[in-house]
mmCIF file of C-alpha atoms in Angstrom:
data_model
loop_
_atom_site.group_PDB
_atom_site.id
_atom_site.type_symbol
_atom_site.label_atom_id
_atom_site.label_comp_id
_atom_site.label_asym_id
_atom_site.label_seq_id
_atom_site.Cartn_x
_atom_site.Cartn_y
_atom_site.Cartn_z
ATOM 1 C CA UNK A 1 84.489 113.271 95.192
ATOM 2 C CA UNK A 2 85.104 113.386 99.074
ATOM 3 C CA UNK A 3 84.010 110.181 101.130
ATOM 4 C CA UNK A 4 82.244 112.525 103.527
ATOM 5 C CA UNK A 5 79.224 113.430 101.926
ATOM 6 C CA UNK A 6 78.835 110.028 100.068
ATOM 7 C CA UNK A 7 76.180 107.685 101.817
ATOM 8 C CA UNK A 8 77.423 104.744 103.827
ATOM 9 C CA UNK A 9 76.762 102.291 101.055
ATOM 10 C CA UNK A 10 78.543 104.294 99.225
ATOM 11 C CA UNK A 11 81.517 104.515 101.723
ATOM 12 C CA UNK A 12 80.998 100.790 102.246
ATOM 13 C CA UNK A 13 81.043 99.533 98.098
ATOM 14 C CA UNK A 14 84.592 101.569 98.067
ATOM 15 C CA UNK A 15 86.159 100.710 101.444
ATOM 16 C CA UNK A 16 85.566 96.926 100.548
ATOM 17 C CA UNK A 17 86.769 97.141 97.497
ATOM 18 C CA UNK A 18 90.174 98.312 98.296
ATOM 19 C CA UNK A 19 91.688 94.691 99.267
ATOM 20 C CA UNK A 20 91.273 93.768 95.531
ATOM 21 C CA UNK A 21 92.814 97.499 94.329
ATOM 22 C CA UNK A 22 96.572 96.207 94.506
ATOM 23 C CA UNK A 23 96.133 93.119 91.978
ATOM 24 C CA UNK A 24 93.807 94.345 90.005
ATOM 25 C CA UNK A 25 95.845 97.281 89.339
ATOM 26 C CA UNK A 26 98.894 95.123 88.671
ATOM 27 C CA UNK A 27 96.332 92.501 86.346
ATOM 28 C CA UNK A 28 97.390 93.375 82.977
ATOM 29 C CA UNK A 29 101.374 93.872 83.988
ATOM 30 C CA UNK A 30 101.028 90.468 85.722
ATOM 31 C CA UNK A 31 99.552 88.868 82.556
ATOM 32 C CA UNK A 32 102.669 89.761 80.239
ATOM 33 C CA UNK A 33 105.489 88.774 83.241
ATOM 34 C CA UNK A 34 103.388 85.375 82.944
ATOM 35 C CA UNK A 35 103.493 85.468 78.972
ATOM 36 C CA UNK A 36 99.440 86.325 78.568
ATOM 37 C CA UNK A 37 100.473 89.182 76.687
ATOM 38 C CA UNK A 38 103.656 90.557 75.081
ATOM 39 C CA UNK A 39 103.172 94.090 75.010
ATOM 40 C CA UNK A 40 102.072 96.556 77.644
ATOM 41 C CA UNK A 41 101.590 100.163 75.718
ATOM 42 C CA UNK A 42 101.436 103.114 77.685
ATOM 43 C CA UNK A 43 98.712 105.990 77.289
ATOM 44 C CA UNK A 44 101.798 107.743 75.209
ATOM 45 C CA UNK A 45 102.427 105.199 72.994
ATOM 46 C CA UNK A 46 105.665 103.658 74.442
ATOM 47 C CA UNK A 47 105.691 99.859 73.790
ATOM 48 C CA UNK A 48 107.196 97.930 76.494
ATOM 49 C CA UNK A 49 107.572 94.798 75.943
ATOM 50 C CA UNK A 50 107.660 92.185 78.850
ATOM 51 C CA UNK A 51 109.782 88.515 79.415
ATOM 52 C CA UNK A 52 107.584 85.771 80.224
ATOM 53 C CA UNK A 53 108.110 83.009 82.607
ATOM 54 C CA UNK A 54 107.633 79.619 82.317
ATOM 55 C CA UNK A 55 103.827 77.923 82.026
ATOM 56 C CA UNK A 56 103.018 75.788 85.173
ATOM 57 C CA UNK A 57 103.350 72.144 84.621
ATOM 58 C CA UNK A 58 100.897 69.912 86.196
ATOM 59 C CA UNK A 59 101.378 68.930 89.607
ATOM 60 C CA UNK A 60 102.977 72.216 90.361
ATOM 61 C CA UNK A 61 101.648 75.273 91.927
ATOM 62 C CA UNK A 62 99.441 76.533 89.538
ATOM 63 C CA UNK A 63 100.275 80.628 90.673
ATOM 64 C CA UNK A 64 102.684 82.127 88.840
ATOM 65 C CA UNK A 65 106.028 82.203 89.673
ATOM 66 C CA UNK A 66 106.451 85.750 90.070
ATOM 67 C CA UNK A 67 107.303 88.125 92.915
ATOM 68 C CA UNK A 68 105.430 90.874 94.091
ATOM 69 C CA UNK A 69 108.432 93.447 93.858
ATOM 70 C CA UNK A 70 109.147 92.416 90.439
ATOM 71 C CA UNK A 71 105.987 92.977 89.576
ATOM 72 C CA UNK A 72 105.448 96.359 90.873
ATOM 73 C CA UNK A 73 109.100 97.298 89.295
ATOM 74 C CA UNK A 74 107.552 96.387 86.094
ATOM 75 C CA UNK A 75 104.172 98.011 87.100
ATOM 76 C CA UNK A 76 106.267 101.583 88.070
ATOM 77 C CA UNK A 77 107.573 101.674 84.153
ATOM 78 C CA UNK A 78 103.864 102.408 83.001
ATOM 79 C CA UNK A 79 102.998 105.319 85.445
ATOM 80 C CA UNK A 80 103.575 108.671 83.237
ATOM 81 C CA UNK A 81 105.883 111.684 83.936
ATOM 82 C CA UNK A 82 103.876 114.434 85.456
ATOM 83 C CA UNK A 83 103.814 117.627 83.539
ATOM 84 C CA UNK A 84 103.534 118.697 80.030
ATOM 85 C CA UNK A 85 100.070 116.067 79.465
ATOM 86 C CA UNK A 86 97.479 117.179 77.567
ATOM 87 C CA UNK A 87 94.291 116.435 79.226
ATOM 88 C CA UNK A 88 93.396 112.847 78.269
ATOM 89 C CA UNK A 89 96.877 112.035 78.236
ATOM 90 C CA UNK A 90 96.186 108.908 81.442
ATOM 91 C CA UNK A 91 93.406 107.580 79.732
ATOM 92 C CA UNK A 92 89.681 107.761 79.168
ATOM 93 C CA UNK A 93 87.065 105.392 80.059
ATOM 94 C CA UNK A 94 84.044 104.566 78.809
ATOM 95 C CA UNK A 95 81.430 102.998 80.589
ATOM 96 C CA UNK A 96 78.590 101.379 78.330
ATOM 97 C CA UNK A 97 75.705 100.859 81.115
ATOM 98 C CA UNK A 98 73.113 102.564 83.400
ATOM 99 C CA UNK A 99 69.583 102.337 82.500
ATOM 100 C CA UNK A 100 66.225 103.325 84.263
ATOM 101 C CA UNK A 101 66.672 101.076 87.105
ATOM 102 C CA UNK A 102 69.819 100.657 87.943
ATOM 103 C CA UNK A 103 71.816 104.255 87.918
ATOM 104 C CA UNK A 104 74.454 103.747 90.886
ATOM 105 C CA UNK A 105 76.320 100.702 88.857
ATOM 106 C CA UNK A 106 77.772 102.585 86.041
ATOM 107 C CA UNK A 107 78.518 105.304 88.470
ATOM 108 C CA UNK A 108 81.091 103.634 90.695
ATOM 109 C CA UNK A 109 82.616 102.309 87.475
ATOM 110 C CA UNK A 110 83.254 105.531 86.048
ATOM 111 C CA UNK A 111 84.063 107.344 89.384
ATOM 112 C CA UNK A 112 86.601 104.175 90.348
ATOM 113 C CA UNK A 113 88.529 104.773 87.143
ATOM 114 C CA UNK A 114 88.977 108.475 87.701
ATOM 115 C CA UNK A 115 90.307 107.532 91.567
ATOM 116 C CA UNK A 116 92.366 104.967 89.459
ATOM 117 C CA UNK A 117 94.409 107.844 87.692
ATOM 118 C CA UNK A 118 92.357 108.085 84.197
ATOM 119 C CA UNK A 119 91.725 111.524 83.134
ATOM 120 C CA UNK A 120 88.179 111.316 81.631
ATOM 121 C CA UNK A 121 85.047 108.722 82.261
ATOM 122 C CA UNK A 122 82.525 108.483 80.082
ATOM 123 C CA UNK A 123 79.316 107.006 80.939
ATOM 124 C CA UNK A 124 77.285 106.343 77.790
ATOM 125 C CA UNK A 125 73.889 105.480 79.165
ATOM 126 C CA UNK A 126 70.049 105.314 78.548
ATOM 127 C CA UNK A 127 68.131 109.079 78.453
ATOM 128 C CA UNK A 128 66.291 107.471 81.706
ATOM 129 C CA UNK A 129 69.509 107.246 83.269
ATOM 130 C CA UNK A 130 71.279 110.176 82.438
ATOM 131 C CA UNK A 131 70.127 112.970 84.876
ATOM 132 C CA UNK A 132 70.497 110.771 87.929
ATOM 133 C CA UNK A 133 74.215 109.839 86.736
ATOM 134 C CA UNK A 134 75.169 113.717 86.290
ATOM 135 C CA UNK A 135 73.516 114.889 89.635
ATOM 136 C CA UNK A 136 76.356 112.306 91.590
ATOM 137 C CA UNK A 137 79.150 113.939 90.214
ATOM 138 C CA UNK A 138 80.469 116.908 87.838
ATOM 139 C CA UNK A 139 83.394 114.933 86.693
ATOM 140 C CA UNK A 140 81.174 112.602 84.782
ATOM 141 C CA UNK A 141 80.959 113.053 81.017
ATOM 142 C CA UNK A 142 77.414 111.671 80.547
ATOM 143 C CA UNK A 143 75.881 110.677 77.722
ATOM 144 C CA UNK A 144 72.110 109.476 77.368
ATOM 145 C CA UNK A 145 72.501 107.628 74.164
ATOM 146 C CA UNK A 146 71.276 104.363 74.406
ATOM 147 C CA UNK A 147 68.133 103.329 72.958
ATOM 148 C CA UNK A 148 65.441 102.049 75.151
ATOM 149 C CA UNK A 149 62.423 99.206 73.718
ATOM 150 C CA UNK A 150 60.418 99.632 76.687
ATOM 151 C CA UNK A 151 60.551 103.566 76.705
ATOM 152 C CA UNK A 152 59.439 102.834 72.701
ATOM 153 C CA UNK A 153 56.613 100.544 73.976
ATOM 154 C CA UNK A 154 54.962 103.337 76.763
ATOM 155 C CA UNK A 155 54.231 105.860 73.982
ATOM 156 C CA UNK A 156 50.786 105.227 72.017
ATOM 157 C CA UNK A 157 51.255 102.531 69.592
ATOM 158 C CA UNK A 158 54.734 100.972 70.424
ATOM 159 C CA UNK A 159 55.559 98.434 69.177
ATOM 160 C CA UNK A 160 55.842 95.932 72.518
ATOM 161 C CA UNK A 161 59.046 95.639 74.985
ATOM 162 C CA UNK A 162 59.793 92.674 72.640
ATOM 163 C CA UNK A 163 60.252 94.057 69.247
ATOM 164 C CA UNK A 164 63.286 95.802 68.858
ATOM 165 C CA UNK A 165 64.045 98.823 66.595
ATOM 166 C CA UNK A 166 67.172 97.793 64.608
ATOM 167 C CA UNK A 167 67.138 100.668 62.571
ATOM 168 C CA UNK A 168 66.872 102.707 66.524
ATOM 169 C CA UNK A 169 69.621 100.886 67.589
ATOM 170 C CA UNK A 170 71.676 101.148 64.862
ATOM 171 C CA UNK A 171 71.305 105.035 64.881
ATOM 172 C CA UNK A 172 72.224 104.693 68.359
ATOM 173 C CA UNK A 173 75.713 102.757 67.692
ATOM 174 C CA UNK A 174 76.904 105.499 64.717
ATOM 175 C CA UNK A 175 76.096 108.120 67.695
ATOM 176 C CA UNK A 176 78.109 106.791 69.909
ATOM 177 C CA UNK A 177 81.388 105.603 67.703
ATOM 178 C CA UNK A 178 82.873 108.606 67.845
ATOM 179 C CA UNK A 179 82.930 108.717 71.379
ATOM 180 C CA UNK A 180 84.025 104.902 71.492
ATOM 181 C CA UNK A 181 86.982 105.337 69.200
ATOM 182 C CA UNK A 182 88.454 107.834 71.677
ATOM 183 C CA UNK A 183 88.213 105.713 74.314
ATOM 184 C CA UNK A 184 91.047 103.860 75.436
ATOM 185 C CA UNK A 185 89.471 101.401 77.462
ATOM 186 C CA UNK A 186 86.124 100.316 77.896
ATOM 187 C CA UNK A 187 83.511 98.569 80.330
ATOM 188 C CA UNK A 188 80.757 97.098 79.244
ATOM 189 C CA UNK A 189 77.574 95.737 81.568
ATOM 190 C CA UNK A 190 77.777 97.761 84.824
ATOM 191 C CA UNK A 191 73.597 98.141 85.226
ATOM 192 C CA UNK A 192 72.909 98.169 81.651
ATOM 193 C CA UNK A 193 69.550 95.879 82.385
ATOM 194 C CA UNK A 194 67.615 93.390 80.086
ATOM 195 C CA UNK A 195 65.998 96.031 77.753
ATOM 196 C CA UNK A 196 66.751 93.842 74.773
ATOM 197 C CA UNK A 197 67.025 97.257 72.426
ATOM 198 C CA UNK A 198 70.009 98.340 74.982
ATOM 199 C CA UNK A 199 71.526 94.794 75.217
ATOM 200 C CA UNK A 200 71.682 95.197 70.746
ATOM 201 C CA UNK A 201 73.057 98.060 71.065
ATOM 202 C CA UNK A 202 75.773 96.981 74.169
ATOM 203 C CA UNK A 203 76.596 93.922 72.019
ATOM 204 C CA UNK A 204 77.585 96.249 68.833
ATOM 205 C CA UNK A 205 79.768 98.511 70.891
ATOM 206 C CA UNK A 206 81.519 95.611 72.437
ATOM 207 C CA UNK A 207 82.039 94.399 68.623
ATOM 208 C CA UNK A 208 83.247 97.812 67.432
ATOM 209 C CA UNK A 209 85.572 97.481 70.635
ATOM 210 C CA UNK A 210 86.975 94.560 69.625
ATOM 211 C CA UNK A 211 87.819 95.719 66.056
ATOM 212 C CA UNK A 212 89.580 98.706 67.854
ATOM 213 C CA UNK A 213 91.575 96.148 69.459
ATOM 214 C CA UNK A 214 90.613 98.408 72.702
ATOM 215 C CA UNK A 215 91.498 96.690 76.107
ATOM 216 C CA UNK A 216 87.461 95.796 77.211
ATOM 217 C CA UNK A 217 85.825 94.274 80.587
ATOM 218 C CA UNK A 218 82.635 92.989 80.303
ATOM 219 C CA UNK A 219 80.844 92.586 84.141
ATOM 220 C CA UNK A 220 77.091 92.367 85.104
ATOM 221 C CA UNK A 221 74.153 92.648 82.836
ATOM 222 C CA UNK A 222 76.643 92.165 80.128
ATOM 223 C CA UNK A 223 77.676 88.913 80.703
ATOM 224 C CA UNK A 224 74.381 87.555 81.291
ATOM 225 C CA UNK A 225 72.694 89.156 78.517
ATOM 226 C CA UNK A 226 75.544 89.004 75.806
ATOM 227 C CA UNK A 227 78.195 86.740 76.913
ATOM 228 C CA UNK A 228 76.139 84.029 77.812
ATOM 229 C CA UNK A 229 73.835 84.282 75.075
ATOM 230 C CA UNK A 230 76.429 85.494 72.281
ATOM 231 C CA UNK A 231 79.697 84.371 73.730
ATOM 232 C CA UNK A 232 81.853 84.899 70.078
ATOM 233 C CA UNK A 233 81.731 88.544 71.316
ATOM 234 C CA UNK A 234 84.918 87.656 73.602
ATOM 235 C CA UNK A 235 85.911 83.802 72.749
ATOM 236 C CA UNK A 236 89.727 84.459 71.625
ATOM 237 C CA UNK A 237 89.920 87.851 72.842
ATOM 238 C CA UNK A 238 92.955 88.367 74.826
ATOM 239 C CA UNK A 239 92.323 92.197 75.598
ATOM 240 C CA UNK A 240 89.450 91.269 77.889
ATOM 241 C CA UNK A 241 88.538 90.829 81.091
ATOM 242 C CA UNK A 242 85.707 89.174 82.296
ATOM 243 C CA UNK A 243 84.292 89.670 85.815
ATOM 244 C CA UNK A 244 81.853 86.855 86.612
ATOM 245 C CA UNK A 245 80.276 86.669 89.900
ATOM 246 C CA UNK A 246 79.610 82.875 91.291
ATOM 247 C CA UNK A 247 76.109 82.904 89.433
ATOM 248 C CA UNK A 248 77.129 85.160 86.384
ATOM 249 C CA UNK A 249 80.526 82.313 86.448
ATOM 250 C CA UNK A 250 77.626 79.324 85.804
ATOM 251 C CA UNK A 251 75.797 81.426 82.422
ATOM 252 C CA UNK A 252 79.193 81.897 80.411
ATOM 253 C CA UNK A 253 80.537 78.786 81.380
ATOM 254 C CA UNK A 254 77.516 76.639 79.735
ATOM 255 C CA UNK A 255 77.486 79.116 76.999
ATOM 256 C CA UNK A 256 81.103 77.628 75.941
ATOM 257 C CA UNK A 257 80.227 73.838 76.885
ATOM 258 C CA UNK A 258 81.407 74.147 80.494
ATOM 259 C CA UNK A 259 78.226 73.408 82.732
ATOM 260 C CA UNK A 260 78.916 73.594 86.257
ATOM 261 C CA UNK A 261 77.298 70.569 88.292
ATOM 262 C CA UNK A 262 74.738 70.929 91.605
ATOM 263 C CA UNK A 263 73.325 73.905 92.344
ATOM 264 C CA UNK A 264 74.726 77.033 92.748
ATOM 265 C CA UNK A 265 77.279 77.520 95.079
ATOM 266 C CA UNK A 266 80.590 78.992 95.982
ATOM 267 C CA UNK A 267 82.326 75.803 94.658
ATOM 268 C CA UNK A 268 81.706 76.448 91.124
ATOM 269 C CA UNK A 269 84.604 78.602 91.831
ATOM 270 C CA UNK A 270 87.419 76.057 91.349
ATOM 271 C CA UNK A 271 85.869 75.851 87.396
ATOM 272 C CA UNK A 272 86.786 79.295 86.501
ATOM 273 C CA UNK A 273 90.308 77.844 85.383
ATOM 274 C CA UNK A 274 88.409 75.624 82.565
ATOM 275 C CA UNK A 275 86.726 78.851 81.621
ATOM 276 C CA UNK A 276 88.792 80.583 80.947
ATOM 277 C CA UNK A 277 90.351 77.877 78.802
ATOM 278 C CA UNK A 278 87.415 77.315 77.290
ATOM 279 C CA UNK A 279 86.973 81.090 75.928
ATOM 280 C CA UNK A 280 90.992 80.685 74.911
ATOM 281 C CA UNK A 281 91.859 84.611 75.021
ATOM 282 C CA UNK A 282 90.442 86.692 77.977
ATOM 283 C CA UNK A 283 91.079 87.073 81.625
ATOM 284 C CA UNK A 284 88.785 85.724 83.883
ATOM 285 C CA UNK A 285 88.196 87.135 87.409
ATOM 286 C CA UNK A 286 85.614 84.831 89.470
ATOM 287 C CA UNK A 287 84.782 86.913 92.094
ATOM 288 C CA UNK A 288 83.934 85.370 95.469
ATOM 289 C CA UNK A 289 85.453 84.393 98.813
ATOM 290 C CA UNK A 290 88.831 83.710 97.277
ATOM 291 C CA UNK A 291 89.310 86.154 94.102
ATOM 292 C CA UNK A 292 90.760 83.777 90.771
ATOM 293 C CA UNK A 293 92.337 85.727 88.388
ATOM 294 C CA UNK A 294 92.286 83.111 85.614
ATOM 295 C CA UNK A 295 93.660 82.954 81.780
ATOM 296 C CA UNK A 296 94.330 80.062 79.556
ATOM 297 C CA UNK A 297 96.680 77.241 80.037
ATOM 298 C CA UNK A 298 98.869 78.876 76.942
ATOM 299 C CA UNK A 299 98.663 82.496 75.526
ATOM 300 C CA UNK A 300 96.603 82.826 72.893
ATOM 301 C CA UNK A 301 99.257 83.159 70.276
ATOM 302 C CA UNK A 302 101.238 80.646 71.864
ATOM 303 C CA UNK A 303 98.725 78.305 71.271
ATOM 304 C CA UNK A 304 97.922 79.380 68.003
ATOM 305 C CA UNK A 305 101.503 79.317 66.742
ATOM 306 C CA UNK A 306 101.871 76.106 68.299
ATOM 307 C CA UNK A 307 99.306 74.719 66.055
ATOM 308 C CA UNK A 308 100.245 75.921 63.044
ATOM 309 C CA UNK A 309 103.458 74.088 63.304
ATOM 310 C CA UNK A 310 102.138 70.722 64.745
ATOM 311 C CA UNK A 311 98.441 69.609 64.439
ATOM 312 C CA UNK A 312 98.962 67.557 67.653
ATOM 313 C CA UNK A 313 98.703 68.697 71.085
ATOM 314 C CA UNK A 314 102.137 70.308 72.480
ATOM 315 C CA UNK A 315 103.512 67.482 75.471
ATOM 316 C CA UNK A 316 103.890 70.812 77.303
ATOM 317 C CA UNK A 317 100.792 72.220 77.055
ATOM 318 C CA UNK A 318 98.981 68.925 76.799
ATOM 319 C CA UNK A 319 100.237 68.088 80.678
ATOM 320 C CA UNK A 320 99.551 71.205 82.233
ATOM 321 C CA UNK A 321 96.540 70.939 85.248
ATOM 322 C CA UNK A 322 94.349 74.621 85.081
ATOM 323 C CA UNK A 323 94.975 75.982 87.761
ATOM 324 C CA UNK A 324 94.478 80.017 88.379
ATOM 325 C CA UNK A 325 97.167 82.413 87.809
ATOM 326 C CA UNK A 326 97.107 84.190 90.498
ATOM 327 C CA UNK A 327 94.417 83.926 93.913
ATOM 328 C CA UNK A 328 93.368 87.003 95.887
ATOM 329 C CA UNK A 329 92.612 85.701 99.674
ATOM 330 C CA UNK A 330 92.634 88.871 101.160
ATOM 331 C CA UNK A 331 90.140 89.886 103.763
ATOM 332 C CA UNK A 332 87.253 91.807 102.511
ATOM 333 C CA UNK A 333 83.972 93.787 103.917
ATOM 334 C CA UNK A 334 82.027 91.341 105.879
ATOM 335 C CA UNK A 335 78.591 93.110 104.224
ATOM 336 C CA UNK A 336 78.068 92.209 100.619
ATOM 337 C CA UNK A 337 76.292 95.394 99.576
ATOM 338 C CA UNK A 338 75.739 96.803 96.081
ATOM 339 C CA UNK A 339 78.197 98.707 94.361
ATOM 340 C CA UNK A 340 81.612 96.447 95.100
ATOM 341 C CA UNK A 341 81.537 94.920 91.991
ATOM 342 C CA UNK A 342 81.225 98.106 90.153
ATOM 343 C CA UNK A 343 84.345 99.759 92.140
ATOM 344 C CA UNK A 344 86.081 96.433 91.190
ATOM 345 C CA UNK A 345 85.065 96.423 87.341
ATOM 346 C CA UNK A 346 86.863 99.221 86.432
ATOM 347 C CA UNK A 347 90.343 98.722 88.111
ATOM 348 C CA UNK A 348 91.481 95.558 85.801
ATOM 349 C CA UNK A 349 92.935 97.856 83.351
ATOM 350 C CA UNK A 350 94.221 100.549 85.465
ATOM 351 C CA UNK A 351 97.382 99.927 83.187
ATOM 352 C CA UNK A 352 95.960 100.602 79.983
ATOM 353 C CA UNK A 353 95.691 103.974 81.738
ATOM 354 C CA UNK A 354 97.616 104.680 85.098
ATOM 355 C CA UNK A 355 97.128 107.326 87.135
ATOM 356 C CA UNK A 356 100.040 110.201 88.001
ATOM 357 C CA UNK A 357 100.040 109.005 91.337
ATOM 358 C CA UNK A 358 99.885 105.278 91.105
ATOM 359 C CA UNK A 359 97.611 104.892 94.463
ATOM 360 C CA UNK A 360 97.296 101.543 93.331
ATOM 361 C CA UNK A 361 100.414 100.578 94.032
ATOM 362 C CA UNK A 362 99.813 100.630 97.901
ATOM 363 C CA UNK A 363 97.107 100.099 100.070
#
């Protein structure tokens, strides 16, 4: 898709998000130089497995002690050989969101990971949705699967936007495995809505993602309508990134016993640390004026293998001050308009499927 026919919100959403491109890009590669994870697998299969560096202890500087060209040497391993792919081959996303109202969201998530290198986007979405999401862009697999309560509730005799149709729902999830299990990474939330019927049917994908063990982020109607209501959904998952906004940061935190104090503000930033503790396996980005890419204080099987062989707390771990793993202070768009945190919801696992041309790897 060419910038120059693409409206200036449009231009705007993916201009500003290209100060976060670089470490987001990097994320997962970042995570297993830090110990987060082991093993990076590339979209052929290779296992590469990565050393880890020491945790911080408290009192030090809470970023990880890693530099940016060893990093990005790390990073370089991942990007595939051109020629002799099948199609596919750099990865396909899908996108579970996009419902009556909001149609752009799931749009610059999908169209973000294809500019990220993935092959295919898929953008599994309500039948209200669908036609506006395949008149933006040809590339766009689109597919209007998603069961809708309130579209139930307009016909003669629904049964009210507040009953749900399990057995509609559940129809809906068997429709849309197949498509799922070839994914090999997935977004959830990116303007899926409130249409509880939608939300039952987002939750059970994210579940069957899970089980997949597929690498998932969860962002915007997601983790106010799942996370923070149903938070086992991620709690423990280390293939996951969550991308809270400051407001969106305040839901899932109370919804693991973390409850932010005042009102809402930009400070509830410096909690994102406890968490992501508190969820004890995924990433978390808290987006704001300073980006915090955040993960807990010991990998989850770290932690886990620690207590097997000790019931009491580590000294190590015990002494450690959460602190983020990494803080993005780059510059960004001085407008806050929609669409940014769509761009940005897709690029956390650019390495689960990296592009030919890593683009990512430069400004």
């Amino acid at each position: 898709m060419q910038l120059s026919h693409c409206t200036s919100a449009t231009r705007s959403a993916v201009s500003a998000a290209q100060h976060v491109a670089t470490s987001c890009a990097r994320l997962k590669v970042l995570l297993a130089h830090t110990g987060h994870v082991d093993t990076v697998r590339t979209p052929a299969g290779r296992c590469l497995r990565m050393a880890s560096t020491a945790t911080t202890p408290a009192g030090g500087s809470g970023l990880a002690s890693t530099d940016d060209a060893a990093v990005m040497s790390r990073f370089r391993e991942l990007v595939p050989q051109l020629g002799g792919n099948y199609k596919g081959a750099h990865g396909k996303v899908a996108v579970i969101g996009g419902c009556l109202e909001f149609t752009g969201a799931p749009f610059f998530a999908a169209m973000s990971a294809l500019r990220v290198g993935a092959d295919m986007a898929y953008v599994i979405c309500t039948p209200s949705a669908a036609t506006a999401i395949k008149s933006y862009s040809p590339e766009l697999m689109v597919l209007p699967y998603l069961h809708e309560a309130a579209a139930a509730a307009a016909w003669p005799g629904g049964a009210g936007e507040d009953k749900v149709d399990m057995v509609a729902v559940s129809r809906a999830v068997d429709r849309i495995l197949p498509w799922l299990q070839r994914a090999t990474a997935v977004v959830v939330g990116p303007g899926l809505g409130d249409d509880p019927a939608v939300c039952e049917a987002g939750a059970a994908l994210l579940h069957h993602a899970r089980a997949l063990g597929l690498p998932v982020v969860i962002d915007g109607s997601a983790l106010t309508h799942i996370i923070a209501q149903r938070p086992e959904y991620a709690v423990g998952y280390s293939n996951c990134v969550l991308t809270p906004n400051v407001a969106e940061l305040g839901r899932i935190g109370a919804a693991v016993g973390v409850h932010l104090p005042g009102r809402m503000s930009d400070a509830w930033q410096v909690h994102a640390p406890s968490i992501a503790q508190a969820f004890g396996g995924p990433v978390v980005v808290a987006k704001g004026p300073t980006d915090l890419i955040c993960v807990p204080s010991s990998p989850p099987h770290a932690a886990a293998d620690a207590a097997a062989a000790s019931p009491s707390p580590s000294p190590s771990t015990s002494g450690q001050e959460l602190r983020p793993l990494l803080e993005c202070k780059d510059p960004g768009a001085l407008r806050r308009c929609g669409g940014q945190g769509d761009v940005l919801a897709e690029r956390p696992h650019a390495g689960d499927c990296p592009p030919p041309v890593t683009r990512a790897c430069g400004p």
